[in-house]
Tab-separated table of C-alpha atoms and ligand atoms in Angstrom:
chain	number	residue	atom	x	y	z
A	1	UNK	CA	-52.971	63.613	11.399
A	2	UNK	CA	-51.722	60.418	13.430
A	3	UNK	CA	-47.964	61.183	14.671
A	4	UNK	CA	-44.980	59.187	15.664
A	5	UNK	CA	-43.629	60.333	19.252
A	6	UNK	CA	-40.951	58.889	21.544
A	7	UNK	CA	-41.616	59.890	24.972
A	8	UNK	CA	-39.168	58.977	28.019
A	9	UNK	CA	-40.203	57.499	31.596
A	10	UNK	CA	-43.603	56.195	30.509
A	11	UNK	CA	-43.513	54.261	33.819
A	12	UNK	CA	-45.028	56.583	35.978
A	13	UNK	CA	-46.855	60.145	36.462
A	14	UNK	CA	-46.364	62.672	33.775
A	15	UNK	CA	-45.220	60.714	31.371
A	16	UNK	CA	-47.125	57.943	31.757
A	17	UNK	CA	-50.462	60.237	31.255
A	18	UNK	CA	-48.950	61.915	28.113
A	19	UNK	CA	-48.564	58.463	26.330
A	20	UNK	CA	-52.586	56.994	27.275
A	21	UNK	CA	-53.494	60.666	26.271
A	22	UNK	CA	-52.026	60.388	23.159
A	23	UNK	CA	-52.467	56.802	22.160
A	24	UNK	CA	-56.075	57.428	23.180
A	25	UNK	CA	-56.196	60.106	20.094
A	26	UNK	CA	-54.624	57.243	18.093
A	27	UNK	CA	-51.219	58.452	17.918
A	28	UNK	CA	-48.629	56.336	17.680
A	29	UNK	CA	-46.136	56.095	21.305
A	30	UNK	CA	-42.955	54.680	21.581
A	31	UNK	CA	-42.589	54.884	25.415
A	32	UNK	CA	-39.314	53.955	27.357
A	33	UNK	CA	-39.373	51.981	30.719
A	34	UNK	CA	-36.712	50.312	32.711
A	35	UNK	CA	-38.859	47.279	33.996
A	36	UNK	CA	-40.492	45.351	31.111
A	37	UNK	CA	-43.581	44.994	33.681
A	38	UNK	CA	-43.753	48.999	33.255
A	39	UNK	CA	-44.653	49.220	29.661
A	40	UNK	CA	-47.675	46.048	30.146
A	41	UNK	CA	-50.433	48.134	31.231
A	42	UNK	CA	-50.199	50.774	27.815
A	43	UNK	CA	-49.249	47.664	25.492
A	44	UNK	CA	-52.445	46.108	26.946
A	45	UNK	CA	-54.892	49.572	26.495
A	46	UNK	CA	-53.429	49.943	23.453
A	47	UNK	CA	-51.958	46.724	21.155
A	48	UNK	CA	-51.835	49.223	18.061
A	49	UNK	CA	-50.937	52.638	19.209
A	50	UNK	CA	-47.881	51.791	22.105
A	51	UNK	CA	-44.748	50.438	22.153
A	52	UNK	CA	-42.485	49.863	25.021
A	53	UNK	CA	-38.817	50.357	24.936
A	54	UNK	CA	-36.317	49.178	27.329
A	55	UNK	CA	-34.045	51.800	28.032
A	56	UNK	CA	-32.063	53.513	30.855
A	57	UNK	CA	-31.695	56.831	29.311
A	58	UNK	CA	-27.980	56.977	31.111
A	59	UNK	CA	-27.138	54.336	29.038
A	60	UNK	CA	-25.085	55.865	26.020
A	61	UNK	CA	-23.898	52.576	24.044
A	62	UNK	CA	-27.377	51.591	23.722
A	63	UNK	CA	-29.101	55.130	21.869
A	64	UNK	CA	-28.390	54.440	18.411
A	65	UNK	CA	-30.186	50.801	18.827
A	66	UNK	CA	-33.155	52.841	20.688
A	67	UNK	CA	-33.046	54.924	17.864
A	68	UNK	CA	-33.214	52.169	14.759
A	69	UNK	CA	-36.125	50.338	16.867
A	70	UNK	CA	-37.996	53.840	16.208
A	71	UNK	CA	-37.020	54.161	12.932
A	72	UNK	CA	-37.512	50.676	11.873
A	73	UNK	CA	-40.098	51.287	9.592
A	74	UNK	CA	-39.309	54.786	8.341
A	75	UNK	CA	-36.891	56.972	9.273
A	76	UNK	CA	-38.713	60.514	10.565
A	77	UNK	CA	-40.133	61.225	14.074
A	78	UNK	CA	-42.490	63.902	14.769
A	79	UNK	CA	-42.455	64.610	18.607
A	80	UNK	CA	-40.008	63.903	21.196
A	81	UNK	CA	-41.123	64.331	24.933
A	82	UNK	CA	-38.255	64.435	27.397
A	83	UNK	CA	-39.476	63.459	30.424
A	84	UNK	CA	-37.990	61.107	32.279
A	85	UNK	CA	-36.291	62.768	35.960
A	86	UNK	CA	-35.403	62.214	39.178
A	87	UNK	CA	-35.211	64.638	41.953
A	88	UNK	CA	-32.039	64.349	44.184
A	89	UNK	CA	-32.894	66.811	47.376
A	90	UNK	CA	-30.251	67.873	50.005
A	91	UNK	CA	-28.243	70.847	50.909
A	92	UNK	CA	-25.798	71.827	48.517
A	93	UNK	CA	-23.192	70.834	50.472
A	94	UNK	CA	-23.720	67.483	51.601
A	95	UNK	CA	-24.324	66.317	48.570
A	96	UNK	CA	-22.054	64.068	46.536
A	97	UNK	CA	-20.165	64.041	43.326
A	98	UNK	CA	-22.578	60.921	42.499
A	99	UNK	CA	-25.600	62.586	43.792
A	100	UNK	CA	-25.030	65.663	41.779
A	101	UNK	CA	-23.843	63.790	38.230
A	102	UNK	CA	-26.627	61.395	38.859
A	103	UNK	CA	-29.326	64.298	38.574
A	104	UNK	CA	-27.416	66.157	36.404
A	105	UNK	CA	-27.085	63.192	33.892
A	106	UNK	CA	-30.441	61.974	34.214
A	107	UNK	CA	-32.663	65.624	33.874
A	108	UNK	CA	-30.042	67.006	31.454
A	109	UNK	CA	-26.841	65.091	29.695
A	110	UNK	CA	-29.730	62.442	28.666
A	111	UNK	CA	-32.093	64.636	27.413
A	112	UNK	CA	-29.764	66.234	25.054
A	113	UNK	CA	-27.907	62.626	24.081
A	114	UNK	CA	-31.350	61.675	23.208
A	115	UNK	CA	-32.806	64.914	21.123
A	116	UNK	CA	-29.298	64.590	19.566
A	117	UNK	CA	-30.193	61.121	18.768
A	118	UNK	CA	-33.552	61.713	17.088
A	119	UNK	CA	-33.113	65.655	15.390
A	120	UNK	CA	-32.550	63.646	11.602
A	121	UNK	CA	-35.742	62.314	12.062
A	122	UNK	CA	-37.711	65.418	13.614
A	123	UNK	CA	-36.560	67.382	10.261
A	124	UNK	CA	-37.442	64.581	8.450
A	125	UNK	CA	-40.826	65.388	9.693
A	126	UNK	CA	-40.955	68.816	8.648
A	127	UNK	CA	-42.970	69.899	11.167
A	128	UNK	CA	-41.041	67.961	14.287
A	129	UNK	CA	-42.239	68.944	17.915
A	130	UNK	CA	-40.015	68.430	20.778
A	131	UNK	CA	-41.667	69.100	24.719
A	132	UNK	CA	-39.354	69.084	27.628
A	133	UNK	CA	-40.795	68.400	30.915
A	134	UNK	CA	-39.114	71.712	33.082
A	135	UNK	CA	-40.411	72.276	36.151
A	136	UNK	CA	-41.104	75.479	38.151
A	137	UNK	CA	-38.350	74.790	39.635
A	138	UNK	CA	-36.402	76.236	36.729
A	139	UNK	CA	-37.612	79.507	38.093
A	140	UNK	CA	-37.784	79.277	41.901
A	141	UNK	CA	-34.319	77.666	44.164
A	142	UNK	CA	-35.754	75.978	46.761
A	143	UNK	CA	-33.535	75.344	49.779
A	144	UNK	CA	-32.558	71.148	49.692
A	145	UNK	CA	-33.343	71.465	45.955
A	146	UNK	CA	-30.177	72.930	44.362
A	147	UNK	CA	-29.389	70.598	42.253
A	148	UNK	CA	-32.413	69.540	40.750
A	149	UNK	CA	-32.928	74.007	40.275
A	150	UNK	CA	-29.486	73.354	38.564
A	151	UNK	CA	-30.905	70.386	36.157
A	152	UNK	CA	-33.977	72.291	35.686
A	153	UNK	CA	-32.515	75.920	34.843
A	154	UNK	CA	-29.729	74.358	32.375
A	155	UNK	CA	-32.468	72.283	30.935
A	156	UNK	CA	-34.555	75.801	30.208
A	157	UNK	CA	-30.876	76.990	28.047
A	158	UNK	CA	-30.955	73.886	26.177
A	159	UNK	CA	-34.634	74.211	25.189
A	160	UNK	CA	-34.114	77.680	24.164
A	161	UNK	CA	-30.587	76.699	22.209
A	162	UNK	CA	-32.411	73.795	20.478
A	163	UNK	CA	-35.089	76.218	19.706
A	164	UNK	CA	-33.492	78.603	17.773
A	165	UNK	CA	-30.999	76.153	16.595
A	166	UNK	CA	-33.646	74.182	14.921
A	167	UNK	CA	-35.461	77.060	13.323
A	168	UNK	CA	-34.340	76.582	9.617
A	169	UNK	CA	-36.051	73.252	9.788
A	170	UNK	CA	-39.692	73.696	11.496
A	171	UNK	CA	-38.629	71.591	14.874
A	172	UNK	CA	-40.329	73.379	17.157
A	173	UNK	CA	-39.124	73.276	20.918
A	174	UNK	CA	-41.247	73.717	24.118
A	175	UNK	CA	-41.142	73.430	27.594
A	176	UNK	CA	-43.791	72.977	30.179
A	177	UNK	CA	-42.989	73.502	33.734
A	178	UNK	CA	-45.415	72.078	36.365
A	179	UNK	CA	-45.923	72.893	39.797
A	180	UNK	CA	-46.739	70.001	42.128
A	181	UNK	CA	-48.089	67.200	40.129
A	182	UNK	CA	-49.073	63.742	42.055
A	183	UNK	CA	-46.503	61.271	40.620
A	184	UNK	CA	-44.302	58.967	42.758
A	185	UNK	CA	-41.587	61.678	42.259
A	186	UNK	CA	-42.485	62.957	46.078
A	187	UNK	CA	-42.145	60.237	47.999
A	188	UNK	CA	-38.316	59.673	46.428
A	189	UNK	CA	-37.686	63.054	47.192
A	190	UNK	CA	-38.987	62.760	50.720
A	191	UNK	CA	-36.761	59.640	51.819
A	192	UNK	CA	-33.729	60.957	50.622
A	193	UNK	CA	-34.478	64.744	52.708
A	194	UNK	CA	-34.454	62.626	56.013
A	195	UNK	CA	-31.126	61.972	55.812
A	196	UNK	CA	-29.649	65.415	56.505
A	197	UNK	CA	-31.721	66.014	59.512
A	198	UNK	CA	-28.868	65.202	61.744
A	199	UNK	CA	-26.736	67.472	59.786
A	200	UNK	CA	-25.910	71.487	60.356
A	201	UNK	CA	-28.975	71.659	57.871
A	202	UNK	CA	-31.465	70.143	60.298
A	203	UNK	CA	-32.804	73.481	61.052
A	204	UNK	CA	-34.031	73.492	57.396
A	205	UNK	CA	-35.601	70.005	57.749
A	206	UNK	CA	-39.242	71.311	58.949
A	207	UNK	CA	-39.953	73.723	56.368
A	208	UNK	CA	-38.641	71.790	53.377
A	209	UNK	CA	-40.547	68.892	55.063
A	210	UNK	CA	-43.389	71.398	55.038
A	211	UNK	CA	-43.198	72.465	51.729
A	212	UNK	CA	-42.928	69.191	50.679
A	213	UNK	CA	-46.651	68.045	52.112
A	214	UNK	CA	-48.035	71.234	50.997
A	215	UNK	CA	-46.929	69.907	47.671
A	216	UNK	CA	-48.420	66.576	47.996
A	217	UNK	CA	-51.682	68.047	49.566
A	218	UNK	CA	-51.803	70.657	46.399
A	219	UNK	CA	-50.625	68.695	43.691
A	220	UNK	CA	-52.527	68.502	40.208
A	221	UNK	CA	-53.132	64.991	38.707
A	222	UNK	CA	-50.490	64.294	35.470
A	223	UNK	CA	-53.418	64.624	32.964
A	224	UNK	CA	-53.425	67.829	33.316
A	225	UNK	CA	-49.621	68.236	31.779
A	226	UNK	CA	-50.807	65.669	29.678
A	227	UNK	CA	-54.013	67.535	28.083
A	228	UNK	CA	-51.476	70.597	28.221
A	229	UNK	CA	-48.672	68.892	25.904
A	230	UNK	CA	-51.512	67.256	23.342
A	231	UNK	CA	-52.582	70.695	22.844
A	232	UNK	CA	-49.266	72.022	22.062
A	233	UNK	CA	-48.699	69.375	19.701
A	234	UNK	CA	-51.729	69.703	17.995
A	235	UNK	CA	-51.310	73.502	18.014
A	236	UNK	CA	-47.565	73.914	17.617
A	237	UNK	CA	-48.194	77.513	19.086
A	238	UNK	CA	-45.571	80.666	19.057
A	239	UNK	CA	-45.531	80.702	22.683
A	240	UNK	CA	-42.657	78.746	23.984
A	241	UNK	CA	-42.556	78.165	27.576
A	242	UNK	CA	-45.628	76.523	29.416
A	243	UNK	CA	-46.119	77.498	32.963
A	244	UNK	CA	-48.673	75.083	34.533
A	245	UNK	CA	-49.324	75.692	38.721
A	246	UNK	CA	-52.090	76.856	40.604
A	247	UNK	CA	-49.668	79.387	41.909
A	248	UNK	CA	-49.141	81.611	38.570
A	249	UNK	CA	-48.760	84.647	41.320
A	250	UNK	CA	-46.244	83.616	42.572
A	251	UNK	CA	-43.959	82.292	39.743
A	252	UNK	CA	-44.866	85.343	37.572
A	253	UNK	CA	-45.798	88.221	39.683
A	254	UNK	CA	-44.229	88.125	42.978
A	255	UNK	CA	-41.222	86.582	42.238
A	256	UNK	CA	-40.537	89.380	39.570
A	257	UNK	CA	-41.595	92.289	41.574
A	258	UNK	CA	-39.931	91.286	44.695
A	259	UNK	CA	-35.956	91.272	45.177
A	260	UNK	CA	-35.024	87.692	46.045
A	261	UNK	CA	-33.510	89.396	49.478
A	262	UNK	CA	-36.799	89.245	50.925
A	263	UNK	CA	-37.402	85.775	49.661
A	264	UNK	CA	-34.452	84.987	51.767
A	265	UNK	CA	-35.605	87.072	54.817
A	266	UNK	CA	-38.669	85.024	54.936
A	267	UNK	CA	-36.451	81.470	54.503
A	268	UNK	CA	-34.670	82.766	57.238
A	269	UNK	CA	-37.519	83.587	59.474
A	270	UNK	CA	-38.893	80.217	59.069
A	271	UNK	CA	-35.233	78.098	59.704
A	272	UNK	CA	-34.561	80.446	62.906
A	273	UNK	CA	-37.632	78.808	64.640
A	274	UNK	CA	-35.503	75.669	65.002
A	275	UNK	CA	-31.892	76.585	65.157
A	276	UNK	CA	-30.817	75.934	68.768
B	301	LIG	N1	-44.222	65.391	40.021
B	301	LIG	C1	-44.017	66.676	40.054
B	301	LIG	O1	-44.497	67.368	40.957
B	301	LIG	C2	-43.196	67.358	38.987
B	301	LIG	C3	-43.186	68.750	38.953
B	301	LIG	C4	-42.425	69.381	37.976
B	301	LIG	C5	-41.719	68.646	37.048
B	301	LIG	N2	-41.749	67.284	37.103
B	301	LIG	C6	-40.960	66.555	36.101
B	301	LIG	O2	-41.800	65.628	35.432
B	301	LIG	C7	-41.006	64.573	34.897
B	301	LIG	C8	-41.677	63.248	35.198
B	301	LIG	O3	-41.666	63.033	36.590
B	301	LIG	P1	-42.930	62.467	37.393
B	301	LIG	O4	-43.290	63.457	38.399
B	301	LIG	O5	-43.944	61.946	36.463
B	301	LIG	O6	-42.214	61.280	38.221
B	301	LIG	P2	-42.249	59.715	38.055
B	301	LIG	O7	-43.644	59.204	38.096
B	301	LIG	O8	-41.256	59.204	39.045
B	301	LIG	O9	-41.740	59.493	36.557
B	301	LIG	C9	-40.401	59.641	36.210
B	301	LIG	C10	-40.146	58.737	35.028
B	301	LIG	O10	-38.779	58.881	34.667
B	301	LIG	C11	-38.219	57.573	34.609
B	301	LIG	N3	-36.787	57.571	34.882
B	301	LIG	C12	-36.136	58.043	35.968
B	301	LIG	N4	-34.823	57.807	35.840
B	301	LIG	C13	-34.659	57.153	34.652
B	301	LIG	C14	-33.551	56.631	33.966
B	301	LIG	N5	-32.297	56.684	34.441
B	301	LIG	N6	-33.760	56.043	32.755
B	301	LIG	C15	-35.003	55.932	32.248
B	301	LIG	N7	-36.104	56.407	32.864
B	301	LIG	C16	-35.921	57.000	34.047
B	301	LIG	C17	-38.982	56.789	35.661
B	301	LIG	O11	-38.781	55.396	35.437
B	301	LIG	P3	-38.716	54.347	36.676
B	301	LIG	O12	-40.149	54.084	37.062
B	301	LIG	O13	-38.029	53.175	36.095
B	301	LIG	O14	-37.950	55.023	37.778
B	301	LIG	C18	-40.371	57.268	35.376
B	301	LIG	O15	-40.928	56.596	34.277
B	301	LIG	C19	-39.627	64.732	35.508
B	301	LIG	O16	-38.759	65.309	34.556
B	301	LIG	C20	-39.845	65.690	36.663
B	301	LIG	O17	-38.715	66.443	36.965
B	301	LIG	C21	-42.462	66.618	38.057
């Protein structure tokens, strides 16, 4: 069966891979980008199966518009993919009121202006499918990445809230949360951490630093979420959260067994080898 989808941030990375994936199994994608240069290289691979839409998903005034271009032709949708995100790193508190609305309004206030926007035409679908792209970092706070753990976590309650709050009418709601995944997300996130090495969080610097090439060096190509989220719309399985790292030990295992005190004794360990 061919489906309608809207997908978010089809720019770039995950999201980006999710719409060639599906327009390659002859789907029909409605992708948003913020450049109209963005959306020319999936309107070019393929005329009949993508769409670009211009659209800042902060922008509120514009939504219902996005929303008639979708349903210009008939009015049901059958899978939204929230994926557009930024990742603001920092320490908690050096970070400002901007910084922190900015990530907040981006990874969650959009995402549920824009589900909002299209749950008429997901039950008009009778079988709608929404996927929000979590991260692992809904289950692990890194140090200098509070608030995006913040976006991340809240974005897990309103997947599980739309969930059950869509049961009646067959919308079925997922998340996947990757580990490191190669997308231009890391070198953002990598600018802004250089900023706070002058600060009383310099000490912190190296390891996040650290962690941060680790992540580049280990990160999974975005087809892989992609292959993962055309399966689960294909599928529509019971399961409703999507784990996706080469770390599954870690997330699932250790992080349960262990008491997040020694988590912290081995932060600690590694920030005392630069604090003067
Ligand atoms: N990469 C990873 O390791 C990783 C791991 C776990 C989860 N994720 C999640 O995966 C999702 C996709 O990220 P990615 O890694 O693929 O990064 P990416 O390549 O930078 O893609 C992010 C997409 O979101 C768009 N976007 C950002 N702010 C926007 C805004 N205000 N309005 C509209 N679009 C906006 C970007 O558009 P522009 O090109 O215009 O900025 C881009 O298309 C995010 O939700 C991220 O949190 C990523």
């Amino acid at each position: 069966m061919l489906l309608k989808v809207f997908i978010t941030g089809v720019s770039s990375g995950i999201g980006a891979a999710i719409a060639e994936n599906l327009c390659a199994s002859g789907h029909f994608v409605y992708g948003t980008v913020r450049k109209t240069e963005d959306g020319l290289r999936l309107s070019k691979a393929f005329p009949n199966h993508f769409r670009p839409i211009l659209y800042d998903v902060c922008d509120i005034e514009s939504l219902p518009k996005i929303a008639s271009q979708v349903y210009h032709v008939d009015d049901h949708l059958d899978v939204l993919i929230n994926n557009a995100g930024i990742a603001v790193s920092g320490p908690m508190e050096l970070l400002s009121d901007e910084d922190i609305e900015k990530q907040i309004d981006v990874n969650l206030k959009a995402v549920i202006r824009i589900t909002n926007a299209f749950i008429p035409g997901l039950i008009k679908s009778c079988s709608g499918t929404v996927i929000n792209i979590s991260s692992v970092s809904a289950r692990f706070t890194s140090p200098m990445l509070g608030a995006y753990s913040i976006s991340k976590y809240a974005l897990e309650a309103a997947t599980d809230a739309y969930r059950r709050e869509l049961l009646p009418w067959n919308v079925k709601v997922y998340s996947i949360q990757p580990g490191p995944i190669k997308t231009p997300i890391w070198e953002k996130a990598g600018q802004e951490m250089k900023d706070y090495s002058n600060s009383r969080y310099g000490p912190f610097m190296p390891s996040a630093n650290m962690i941060l090439k680790r992540s580049v060096r280990i990160a999974e190509p975005p087809e892989k979420i992609a292959r993962l989220a055309a399966k689960i719309i294909k599928n529509r399985p019971s399961k409703t959260k999507f784990l996706s790292t080469g770390n599954v030990f870690f997330y699932k295992v250790f992080l349960r067994i262990l008491p997040a005190s020694w988590m912290d004794r081995l932060i600690l360990a590694q920030v005392k080898k630069h604090m003067k």
